[in-house]
XYZ file of C-alpha atoms in Angstrom:
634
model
C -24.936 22.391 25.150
C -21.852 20.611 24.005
C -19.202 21.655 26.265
C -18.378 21.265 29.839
C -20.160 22.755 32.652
C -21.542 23.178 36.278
C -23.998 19.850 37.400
C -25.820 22.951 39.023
C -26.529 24.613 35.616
C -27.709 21.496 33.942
C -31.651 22.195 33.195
C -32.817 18.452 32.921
C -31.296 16.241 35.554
C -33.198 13.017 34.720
C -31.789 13.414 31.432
C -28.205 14.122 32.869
C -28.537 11.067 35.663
C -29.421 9.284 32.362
C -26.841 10.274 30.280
C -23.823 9.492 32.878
C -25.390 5.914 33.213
C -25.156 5.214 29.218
C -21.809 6.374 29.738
C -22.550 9.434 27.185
C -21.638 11.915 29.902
C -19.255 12.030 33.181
C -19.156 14.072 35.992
C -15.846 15.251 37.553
C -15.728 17.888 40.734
C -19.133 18.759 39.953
C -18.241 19.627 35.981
C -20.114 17.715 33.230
C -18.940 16.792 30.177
C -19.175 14.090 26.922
C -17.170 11.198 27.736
C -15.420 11.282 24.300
C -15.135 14.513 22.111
C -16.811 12.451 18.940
C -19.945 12.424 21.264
C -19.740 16.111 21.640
C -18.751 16.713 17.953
C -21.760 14.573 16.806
C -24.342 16.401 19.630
C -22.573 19.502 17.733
C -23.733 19.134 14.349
C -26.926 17.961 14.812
C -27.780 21.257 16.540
C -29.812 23.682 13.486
C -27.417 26.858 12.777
C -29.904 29.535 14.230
C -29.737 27.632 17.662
C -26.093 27.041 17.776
C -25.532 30.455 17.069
C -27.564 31.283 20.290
C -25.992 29.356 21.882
C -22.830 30.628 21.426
C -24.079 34.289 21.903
C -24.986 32.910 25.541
C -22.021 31.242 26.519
C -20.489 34.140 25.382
C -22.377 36.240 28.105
C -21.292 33.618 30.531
C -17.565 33.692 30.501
C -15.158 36.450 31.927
C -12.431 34.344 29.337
C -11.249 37.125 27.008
C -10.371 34.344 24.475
C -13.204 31.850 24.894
C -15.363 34.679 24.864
C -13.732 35.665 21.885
C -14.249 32.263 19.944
C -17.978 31.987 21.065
C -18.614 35.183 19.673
C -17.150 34.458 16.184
C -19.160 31.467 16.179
C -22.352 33.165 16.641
C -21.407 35.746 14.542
C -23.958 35.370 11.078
C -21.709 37.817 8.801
C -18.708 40.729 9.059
C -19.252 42.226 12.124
C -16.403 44.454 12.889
C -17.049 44.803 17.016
C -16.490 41.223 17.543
C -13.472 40.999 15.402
C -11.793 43.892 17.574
C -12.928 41.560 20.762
C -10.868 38.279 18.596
C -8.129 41.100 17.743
C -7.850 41.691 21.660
C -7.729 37.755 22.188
C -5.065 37.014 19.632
C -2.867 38.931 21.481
C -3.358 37.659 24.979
C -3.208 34.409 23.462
C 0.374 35.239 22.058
C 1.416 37.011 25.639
C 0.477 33.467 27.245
C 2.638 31.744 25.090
C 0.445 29.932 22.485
C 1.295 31.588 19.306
C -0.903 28.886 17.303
C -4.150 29.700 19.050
C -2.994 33.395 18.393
C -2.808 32.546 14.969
C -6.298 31.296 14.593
C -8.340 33.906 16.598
C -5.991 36.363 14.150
C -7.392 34.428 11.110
C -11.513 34.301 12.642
C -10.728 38.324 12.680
C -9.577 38.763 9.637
C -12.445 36.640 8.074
C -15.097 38.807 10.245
C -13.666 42.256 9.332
C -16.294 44.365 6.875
C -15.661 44.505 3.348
C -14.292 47.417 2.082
C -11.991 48.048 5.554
C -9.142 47.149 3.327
C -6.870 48.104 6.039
C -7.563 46.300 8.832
C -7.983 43.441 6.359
C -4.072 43.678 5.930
C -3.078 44.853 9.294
C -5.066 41.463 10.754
C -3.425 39.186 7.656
C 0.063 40.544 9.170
C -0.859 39.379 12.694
C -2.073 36.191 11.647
C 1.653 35.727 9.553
C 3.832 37.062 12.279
C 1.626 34.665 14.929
C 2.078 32.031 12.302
C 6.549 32.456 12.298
C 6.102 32.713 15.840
C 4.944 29.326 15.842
C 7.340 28.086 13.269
C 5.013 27.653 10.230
C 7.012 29.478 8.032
C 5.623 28.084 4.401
C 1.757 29.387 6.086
C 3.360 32.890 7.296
C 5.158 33.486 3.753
C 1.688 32.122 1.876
C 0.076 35.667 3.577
C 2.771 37.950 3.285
C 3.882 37.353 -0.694
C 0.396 38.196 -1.599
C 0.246 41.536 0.734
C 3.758 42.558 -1.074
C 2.382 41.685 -4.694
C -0.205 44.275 -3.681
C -0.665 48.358 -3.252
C -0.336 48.045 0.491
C 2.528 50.307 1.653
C 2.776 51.970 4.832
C 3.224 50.318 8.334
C 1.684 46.927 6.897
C 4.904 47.026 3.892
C 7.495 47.113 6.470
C 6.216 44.475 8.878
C 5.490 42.103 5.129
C 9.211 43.064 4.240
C 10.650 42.691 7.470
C 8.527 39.147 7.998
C 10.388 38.266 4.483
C 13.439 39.127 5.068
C 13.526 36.539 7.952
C 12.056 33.784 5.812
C 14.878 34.240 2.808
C 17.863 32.119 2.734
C 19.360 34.478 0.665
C 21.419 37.316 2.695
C 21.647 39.595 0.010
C 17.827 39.193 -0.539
C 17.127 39.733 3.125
C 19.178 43.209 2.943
C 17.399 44.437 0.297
C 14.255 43.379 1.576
C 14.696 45.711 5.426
C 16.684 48.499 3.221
C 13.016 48.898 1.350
C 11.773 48.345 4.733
C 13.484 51.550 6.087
C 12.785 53.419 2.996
C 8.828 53.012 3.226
C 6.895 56.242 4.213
C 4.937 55.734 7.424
C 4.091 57.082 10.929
C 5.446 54.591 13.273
C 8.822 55.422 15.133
C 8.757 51.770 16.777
C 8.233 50.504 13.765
C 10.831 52.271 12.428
C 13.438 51.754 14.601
C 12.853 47.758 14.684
C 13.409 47.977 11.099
C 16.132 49.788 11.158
C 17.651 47.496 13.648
C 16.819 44.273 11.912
C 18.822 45.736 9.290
C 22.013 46.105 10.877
C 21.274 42.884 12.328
C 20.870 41.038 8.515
C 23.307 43.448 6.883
C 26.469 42.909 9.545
C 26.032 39.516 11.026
C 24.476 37.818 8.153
C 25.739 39.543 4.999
C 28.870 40.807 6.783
C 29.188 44.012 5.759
C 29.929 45.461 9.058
C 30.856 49.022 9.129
C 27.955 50.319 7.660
C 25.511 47.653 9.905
C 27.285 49.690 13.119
C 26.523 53.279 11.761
C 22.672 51.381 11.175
C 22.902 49.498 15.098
C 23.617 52.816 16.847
C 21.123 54.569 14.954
C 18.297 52.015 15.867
C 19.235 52.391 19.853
C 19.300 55.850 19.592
C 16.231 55.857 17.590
C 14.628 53.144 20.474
C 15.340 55.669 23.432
C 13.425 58.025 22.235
C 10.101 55.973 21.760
C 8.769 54.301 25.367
C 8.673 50.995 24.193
C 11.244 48.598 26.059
C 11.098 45.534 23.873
C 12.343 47.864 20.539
C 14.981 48.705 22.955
C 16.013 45.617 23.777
C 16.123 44.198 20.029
C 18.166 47.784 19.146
C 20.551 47.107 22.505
C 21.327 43.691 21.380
C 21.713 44.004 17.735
C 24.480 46.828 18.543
C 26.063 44.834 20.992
C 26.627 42.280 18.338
C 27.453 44.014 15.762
C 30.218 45.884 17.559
C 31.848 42.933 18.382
C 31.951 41.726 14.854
C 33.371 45.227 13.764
C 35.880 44.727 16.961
C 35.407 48.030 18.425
C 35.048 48.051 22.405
C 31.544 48.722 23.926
C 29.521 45.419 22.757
C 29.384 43.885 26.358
C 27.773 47.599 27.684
C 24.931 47.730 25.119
C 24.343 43.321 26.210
C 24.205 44.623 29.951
C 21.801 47.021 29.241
C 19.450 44.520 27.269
C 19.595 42.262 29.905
C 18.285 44.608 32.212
C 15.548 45.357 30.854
C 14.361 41.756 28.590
C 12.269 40.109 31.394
C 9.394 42.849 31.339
C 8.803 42.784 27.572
C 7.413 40.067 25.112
C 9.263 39.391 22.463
C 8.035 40.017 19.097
C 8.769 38.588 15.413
C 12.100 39.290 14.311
C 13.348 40.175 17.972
C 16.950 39.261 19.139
C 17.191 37.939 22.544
C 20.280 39.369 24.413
C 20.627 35.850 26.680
C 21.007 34.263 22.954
C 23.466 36.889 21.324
C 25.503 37.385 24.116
C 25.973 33.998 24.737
C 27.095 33.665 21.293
C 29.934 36.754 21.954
C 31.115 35.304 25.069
C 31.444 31.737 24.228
C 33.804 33.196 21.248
C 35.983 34.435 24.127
C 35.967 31.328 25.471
C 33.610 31.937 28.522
C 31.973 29.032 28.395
C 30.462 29.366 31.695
C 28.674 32.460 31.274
C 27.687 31.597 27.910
C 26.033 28.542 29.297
C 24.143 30.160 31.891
C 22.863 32.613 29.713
C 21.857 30.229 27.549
C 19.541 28.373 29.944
C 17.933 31.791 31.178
C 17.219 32.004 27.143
C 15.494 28.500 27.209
C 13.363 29.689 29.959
C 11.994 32.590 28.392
C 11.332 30.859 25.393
C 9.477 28.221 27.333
C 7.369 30.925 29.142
C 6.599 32.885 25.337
C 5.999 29.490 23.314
C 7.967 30.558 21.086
C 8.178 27.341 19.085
C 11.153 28.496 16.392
C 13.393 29.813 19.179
C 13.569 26.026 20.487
C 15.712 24.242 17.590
C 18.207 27.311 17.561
C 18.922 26.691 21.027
C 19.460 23.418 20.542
C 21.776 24.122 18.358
C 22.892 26.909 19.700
C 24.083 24.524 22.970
C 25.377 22.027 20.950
C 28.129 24.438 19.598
C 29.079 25.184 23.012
C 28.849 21.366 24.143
C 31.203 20.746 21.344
C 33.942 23.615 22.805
C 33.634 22.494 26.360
C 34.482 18.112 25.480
C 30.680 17.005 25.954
C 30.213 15.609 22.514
C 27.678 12.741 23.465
C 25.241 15.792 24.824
C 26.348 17.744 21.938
C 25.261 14.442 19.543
C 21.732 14.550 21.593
C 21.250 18.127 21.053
C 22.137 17.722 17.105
C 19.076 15.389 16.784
C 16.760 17.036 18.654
C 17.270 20.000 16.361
C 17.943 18.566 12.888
C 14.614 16.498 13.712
C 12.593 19.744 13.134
C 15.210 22.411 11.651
C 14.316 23.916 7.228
C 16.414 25.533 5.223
C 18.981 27.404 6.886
C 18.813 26.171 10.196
C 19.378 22.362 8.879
C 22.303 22.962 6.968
C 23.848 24.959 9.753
C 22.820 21.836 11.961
C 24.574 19.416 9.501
C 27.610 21.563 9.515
C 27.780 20.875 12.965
C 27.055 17.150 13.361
C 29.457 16.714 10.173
C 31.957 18.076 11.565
C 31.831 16.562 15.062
C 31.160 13.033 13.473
C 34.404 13.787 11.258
C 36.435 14.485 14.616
C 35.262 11.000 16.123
C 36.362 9.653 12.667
C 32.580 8.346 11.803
C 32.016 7.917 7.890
C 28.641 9.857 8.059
C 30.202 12.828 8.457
C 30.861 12.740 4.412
C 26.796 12.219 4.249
C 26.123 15.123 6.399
C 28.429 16.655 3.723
C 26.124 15.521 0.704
C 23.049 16.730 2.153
C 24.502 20.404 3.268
C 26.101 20.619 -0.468
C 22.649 20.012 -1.825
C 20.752 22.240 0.140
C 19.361 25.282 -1.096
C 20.955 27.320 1.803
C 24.367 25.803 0.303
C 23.342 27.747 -2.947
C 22.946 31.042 -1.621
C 25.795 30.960 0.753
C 29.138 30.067 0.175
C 29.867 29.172 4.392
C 27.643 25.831 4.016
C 29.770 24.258 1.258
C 33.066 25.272 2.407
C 32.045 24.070 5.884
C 30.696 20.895 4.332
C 34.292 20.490 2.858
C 36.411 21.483 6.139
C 34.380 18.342 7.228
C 35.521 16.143 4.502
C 39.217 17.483 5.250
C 38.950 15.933 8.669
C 38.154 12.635 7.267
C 40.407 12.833 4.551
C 43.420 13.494 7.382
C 42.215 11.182 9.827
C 42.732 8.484 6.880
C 46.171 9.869 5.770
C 45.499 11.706 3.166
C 47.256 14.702 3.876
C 47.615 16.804 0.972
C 43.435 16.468 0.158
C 42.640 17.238 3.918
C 44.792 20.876 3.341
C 43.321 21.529 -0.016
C 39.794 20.756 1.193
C 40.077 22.911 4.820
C 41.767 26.077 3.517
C 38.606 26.674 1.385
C 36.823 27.611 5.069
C 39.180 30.200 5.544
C 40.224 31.043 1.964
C 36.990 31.438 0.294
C 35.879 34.495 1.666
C 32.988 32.826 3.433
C 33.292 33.658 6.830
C 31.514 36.708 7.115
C 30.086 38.230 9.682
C 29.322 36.234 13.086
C 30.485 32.986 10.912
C 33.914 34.848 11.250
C 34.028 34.345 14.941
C 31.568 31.127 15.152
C 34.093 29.562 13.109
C 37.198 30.847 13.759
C 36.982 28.044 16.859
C 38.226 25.634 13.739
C 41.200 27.811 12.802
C 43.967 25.828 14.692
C 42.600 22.546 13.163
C 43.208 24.094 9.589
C 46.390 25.411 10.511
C 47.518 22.040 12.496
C 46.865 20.381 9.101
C 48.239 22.695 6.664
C 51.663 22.375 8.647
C 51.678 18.796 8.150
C 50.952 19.371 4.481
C 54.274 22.018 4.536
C 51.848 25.049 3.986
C 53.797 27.209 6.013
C 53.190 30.236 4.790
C 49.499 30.097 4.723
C 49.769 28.470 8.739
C 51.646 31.590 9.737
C 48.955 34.232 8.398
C 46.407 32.647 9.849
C 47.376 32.525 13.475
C 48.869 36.079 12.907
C 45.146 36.884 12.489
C 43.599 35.038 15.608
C 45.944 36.703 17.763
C 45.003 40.357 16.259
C 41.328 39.665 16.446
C 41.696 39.717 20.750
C 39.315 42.807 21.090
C 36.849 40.342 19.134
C 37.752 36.972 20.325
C 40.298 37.079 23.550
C 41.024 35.210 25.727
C 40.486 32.271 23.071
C 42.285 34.133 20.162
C 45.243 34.716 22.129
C 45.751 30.605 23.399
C 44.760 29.603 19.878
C 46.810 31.992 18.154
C 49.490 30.791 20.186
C 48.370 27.486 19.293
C 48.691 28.208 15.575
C 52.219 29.561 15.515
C 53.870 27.098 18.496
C 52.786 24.501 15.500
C 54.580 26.545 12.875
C 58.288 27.431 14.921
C 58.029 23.625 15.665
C 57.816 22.791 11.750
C 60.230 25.156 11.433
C 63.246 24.527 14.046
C 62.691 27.202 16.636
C 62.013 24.550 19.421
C 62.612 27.180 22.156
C 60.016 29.310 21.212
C 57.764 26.826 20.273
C 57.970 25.049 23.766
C 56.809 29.097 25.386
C 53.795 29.108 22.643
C 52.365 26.174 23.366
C 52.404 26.096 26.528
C 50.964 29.220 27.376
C 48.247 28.317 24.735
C 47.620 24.990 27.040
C 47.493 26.356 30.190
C 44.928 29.604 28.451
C 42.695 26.451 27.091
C 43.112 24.601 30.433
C 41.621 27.898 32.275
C 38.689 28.174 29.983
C 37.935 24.843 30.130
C 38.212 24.532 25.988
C 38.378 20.825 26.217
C 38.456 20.265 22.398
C 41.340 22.680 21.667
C 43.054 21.424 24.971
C 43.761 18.274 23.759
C 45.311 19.737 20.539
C 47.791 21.816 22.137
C 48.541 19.015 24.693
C 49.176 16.943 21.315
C 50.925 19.514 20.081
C 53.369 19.940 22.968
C 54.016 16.395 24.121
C 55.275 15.808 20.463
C 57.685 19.037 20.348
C 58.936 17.767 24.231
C 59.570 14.471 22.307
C 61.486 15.905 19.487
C 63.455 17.934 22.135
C 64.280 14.484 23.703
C 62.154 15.256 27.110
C 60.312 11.862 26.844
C 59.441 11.842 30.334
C 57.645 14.999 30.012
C 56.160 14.076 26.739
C 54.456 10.946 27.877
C 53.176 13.185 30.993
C 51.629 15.163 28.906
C 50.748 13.042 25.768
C 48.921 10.356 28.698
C 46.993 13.150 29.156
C 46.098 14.361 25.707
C 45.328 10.412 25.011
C 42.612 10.273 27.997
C 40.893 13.680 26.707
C 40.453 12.259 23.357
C 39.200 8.527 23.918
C 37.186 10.021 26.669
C 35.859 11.944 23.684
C 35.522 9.416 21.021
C 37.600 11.690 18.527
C 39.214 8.516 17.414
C 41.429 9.717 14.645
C 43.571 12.472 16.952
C 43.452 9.500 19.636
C 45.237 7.772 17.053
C 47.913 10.508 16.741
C 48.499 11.181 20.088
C 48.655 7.403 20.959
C 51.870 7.044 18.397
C 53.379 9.723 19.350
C 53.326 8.177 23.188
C 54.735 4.939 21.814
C 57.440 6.874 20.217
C 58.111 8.932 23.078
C 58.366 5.950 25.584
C 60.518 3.331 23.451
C 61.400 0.136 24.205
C 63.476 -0.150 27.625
C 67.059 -1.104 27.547
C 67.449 -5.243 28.420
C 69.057 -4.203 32.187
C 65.848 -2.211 32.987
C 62.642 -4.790 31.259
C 60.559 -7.119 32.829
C 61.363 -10.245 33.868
C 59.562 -13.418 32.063
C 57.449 -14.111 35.331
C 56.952 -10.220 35.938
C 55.314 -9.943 32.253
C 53.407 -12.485 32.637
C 52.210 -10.658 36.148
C 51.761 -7.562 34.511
C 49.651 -8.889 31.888
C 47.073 -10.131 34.110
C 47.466 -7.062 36.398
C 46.205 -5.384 32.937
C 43.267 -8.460 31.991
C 41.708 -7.204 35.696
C 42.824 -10.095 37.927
C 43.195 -9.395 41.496
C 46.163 -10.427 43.065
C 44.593 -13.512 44.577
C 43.313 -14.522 41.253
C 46.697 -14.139 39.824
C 48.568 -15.866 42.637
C 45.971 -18.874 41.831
C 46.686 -19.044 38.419
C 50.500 -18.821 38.656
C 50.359 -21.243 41.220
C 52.465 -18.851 43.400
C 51.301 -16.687 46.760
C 49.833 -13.514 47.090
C 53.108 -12.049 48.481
C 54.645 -13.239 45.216
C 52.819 -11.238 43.336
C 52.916 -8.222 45.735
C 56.707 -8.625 45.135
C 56.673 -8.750 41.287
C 54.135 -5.547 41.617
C 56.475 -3.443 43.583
C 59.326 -4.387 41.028
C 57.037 -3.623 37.819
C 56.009 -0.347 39.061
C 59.608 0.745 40.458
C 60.871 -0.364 36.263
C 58.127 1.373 34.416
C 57.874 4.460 36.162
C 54.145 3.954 37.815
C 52.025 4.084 40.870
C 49.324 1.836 40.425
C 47.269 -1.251 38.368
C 45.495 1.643 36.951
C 47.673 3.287 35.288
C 49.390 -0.054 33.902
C 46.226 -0.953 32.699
C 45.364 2.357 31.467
C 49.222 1.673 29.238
C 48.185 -1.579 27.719
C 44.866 -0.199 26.617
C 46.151 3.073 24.963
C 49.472 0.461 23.328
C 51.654 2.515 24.866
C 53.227 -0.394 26.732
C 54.233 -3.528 25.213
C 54.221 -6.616 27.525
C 54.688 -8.863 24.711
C 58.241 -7.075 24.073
C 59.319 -7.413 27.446
């Protein structure tokens, strides 16, 4: 016997008191076992075939285990032996209910190999379990090495669509994917659930992937419809989210009705390869709005589910998945985290859309390995198939080339994101969040024309995207009447779109528009009011590490608080005060240095404060630091 058991059951127990004294065995709460699995690997082997066999038959009498019976009996199995591989069948799915999708996958595999020759049918049926196990636990290259040969074959029926359907997830081709589930759909066959998962993966690939939406809604309201009629709640769920996605894409009311309804219904079903979880979609449709906060809670109640389900390959998306929405709501350093804990195990499609991420957040905080991030996505074969990843990898460039000046490039380079006709689909929202950067640069560039269409767009995209659209619309074309001398109007567009960012808690797009207004209050000569408002856009963005639009907002504060006139600067002796108010000094320290009293410097305080317009060391220290106050020049 080379596992654990009972000290009870053990027939010798000289032998056992003798083997726990070598140190071979140990006893814990009455359970015996090898002290080192070599030990029970080596006992293993040495036992003849015929024996081990029998004992395996009688350990399998002994257990109530579905799936250690399960095992025991394929080991003692001496050929085919097609009762035992229904028992393993039976165990490959509890395994995958419990969560351990890679166990699944190898009680799948130990049926497959014990299934009679000549059942050519259950053959494939068990060699689709074994794949769809094998995605669930995110060995994609293994899943795809079953399924090609299955499609190269004369299998059709139920065991074609779930091959196609399994393929169509592994392509990083959209178009390929399409074709794949619109064969899928085609396929004779029997099975309504079946069916109507197919039907809605379709929809799923063919409008949020592909982006050819109209049709994909016809093909998302056809799956629910198709879903209510068969009694199986997880097919409804997948249908119920896919349509609630894709009508938000095609902008038509009625996607958050067909998310509520999902969500109603996902915690009593499993979910199953190719299945869309409604915490994870509708996430992804509110934090478009804006609603962060719901998007982040449903988020979390997504990690938990796919902690319960082990569902290995759900766990980098959401990491990535929260990182886009750390990003939005200012916590970049999390956001950075999140990036690395994904890219360390993301392929293919989910890398590059990774790198587009971390590229382009690295490019904000003006970090040179944004442009490698670049490289890699441009190289990738997911770049090859779809147009998004290299026109995202050159928005990122744009950044850096405007953070360094080069104005003209940075336009050039971060129109193609808009202009190239890759923002299909949900790209179309997920990236419309970087619409008022293109549109902030292409003003500075004198692109008016191209500014102006595209915040015309945000703000008639609100049944898809408001509140958001509307404050970055508004964003958009406050920017546009400011480059082009309608002041008035400009002041009423941006700030509405600050105070709509300020209420979602946008962090990222509120210091834009905060940059945005402080320097039209400059131009219309409200300095005071600027450098209220441009302090504020300065601590958002250091706070933030987005170094280059620090940068910005930091000269237009110097230029909105110039030099005082000579009746209203600082004295010699309150400079030199205020300079080591700003170095930390307490007043004691100072008052020892300046060989002066503390009451002195109390004095020269009151005076510096009443001059430059402030309440307290902290924010005088807070102006040195940012250079928006010049001691030197007093």
């Amino acid at each position: 016997v080379t596992g654990p058991m009972s000290v009870g059951d053990f027939p010798d127990p000289a032998a056992l008191d003798a083997a726990v004294t070598a140190g071979v065995c140990v006893e814990r709460d009455g359970v015996v076992q090898f002290s080192h699995p070599l030990l029970a690997a080596g006992a293993y082997a040495r036992i003849p075939p015929a024996r081990r066999q029998e004992l395996h038959r009688r350990a399998a009498a002994m257990t109530d285990a579905l799936e250690q019976r399960a095992r025991h009996l394929a080991l003692a199995a001496t050929g085919p032996d097609a009762a035992v591989a229904l028992v393993l069948d039976r165990a490959a799915a509890s395994a995958r209910a419990r969560g351990a999708p890679e166990s699944a996958a190898r009680l799948a595999a130990q049926a497959r190999r014990l299934t009679p020759p000549g059942d050519d049918a259950d053959v494939s049926r068990r060699t689709m379990d074994e794949a769809e196990y094998l995605l669930l636990a995110d060995d994609q290259a293994a899943a795809l090495g079953l399924v090609e040969p299955l499609l190269a074959g004369n299998v059709g029926g139920v065991v074609r669509v779930r091959a196609l359907s399994l393929a169509a997830l592994t392509t990083l081709d959209p178009r390929a994917a399409v074709s794949s589930l619109e064969a899928a759909v085609a396929e004779p066959h029997d099975d309504a659930v079946l069916a109507a998962r197919a039907l809605a993966q379709l929809a799923w690939q063919r409008g949020a992937w592909l982006g050819d939406v109209e049709p994909a809604v016809d093909e998302a309201l056809a799956a629910v419809a198709r879903a209510e009629a068969v009694d199986d709640p997880a097919t409804l769920v997948t249908a119920l989210t896919t349509a609630g996605l894709i009508l938000s894409l095609s902008e038509r009311p009625g996607a958050a009705d067909h998310f509520d309804r999902a969500l109603a219904i996902t915690d009593r079903v499993p979910l199953a390869v190719g299945d869309r979880i409604p915490q994870v979609a509708y996430a992804m449709e509110r934090a478009w709005r804006g609603d962060f906060v719901t998007a982040e809670r449903l988020l979390g109640e997504a990690r938990r589910i796919v902690e319960e389900q082990g569902n290995e390959w759900m766990f980098m998306r959401l990491n990535e998945f929260d990182a886009d929405v750390a990003m939005r709501r200012g916590r970049w350093d999390a956001a950075a985290e999140l990036l690395e804990a994904a890219l360390a195990d993301a392929v293919g499609y989910w890398r590059a859309r990774g790198l587009v991420l971390r590229a382009i957040l690295r490019a904000r905080r003006g970090d040179p390995r944004g442009a490698d991030d670049a490289t890699e996505i441009r190289a990738s074969p997911a770049a090859v198939n779809d147009p998004l990843m290299s026109a995202a990898a050159d928005f990122a460039l744009g950044l850096l080339d405007h953070a360094a000046g080069r104005t003209g490039e940075a336009a050039d380079r971060v129109a193609r994101l808009v202009s190239s006709g890759a923002l299909a689909g949900s790209r179309s929202a997920e990236l419309a969040v970087h619409i008022p950067e293109v549109v902030a640069i292409l003003v500075a560039a004198g692109r008016l024309d191209e500014a102006r269409a595209l915040g015309e767009g945000l703000l008639r995209r609100s049944v898809q995207l408001a509140p958001w659209s509307d404050a970055a619309g508004g964003l958009c074309l406050g920017q546009l009447a400011h480059a082009e001398g309608r002041l008035e109007e400009a002041q009423t567009l941006l700030v509405d779109a600050r105070a709509g960012f300020d209420r979602m808690g946008a962090t990222w797009d509120l210091s834009q528009a905060l940059l945005a207004e402080g320097s039209l209050l400059r131009h219309l000569g409200q300095r005071r009011a600027a450098g209220e408002v441009l302090d504020r856009a300065v601590g958002i963005l250091a706070a933030l590490g987005a170094e280059p639009a620090a940068a910005r907002a930091r000269d237009e504060l110097r230029r909105a608080r110039p030099r005082r006139r000579r009746d209203d600067s600082l004295t010699p002796a309150e400079s030199r005060v205020a300079t080591l108010v700003a170095a930390g000094l307490t007043n004691r320290e100072i008052a020892a240095q300046q060989f002066t009293t503390v009451a002195t410097v109390e004095a020269h305080l009151t005076r510096i404060y009443s001059k430059l317009g402030m309440r307290s060391r902290t924010e005088l220290t807070r102006r040195v630091t940012d250079g928006s106050l010049d001691l030197a020049a007093d």
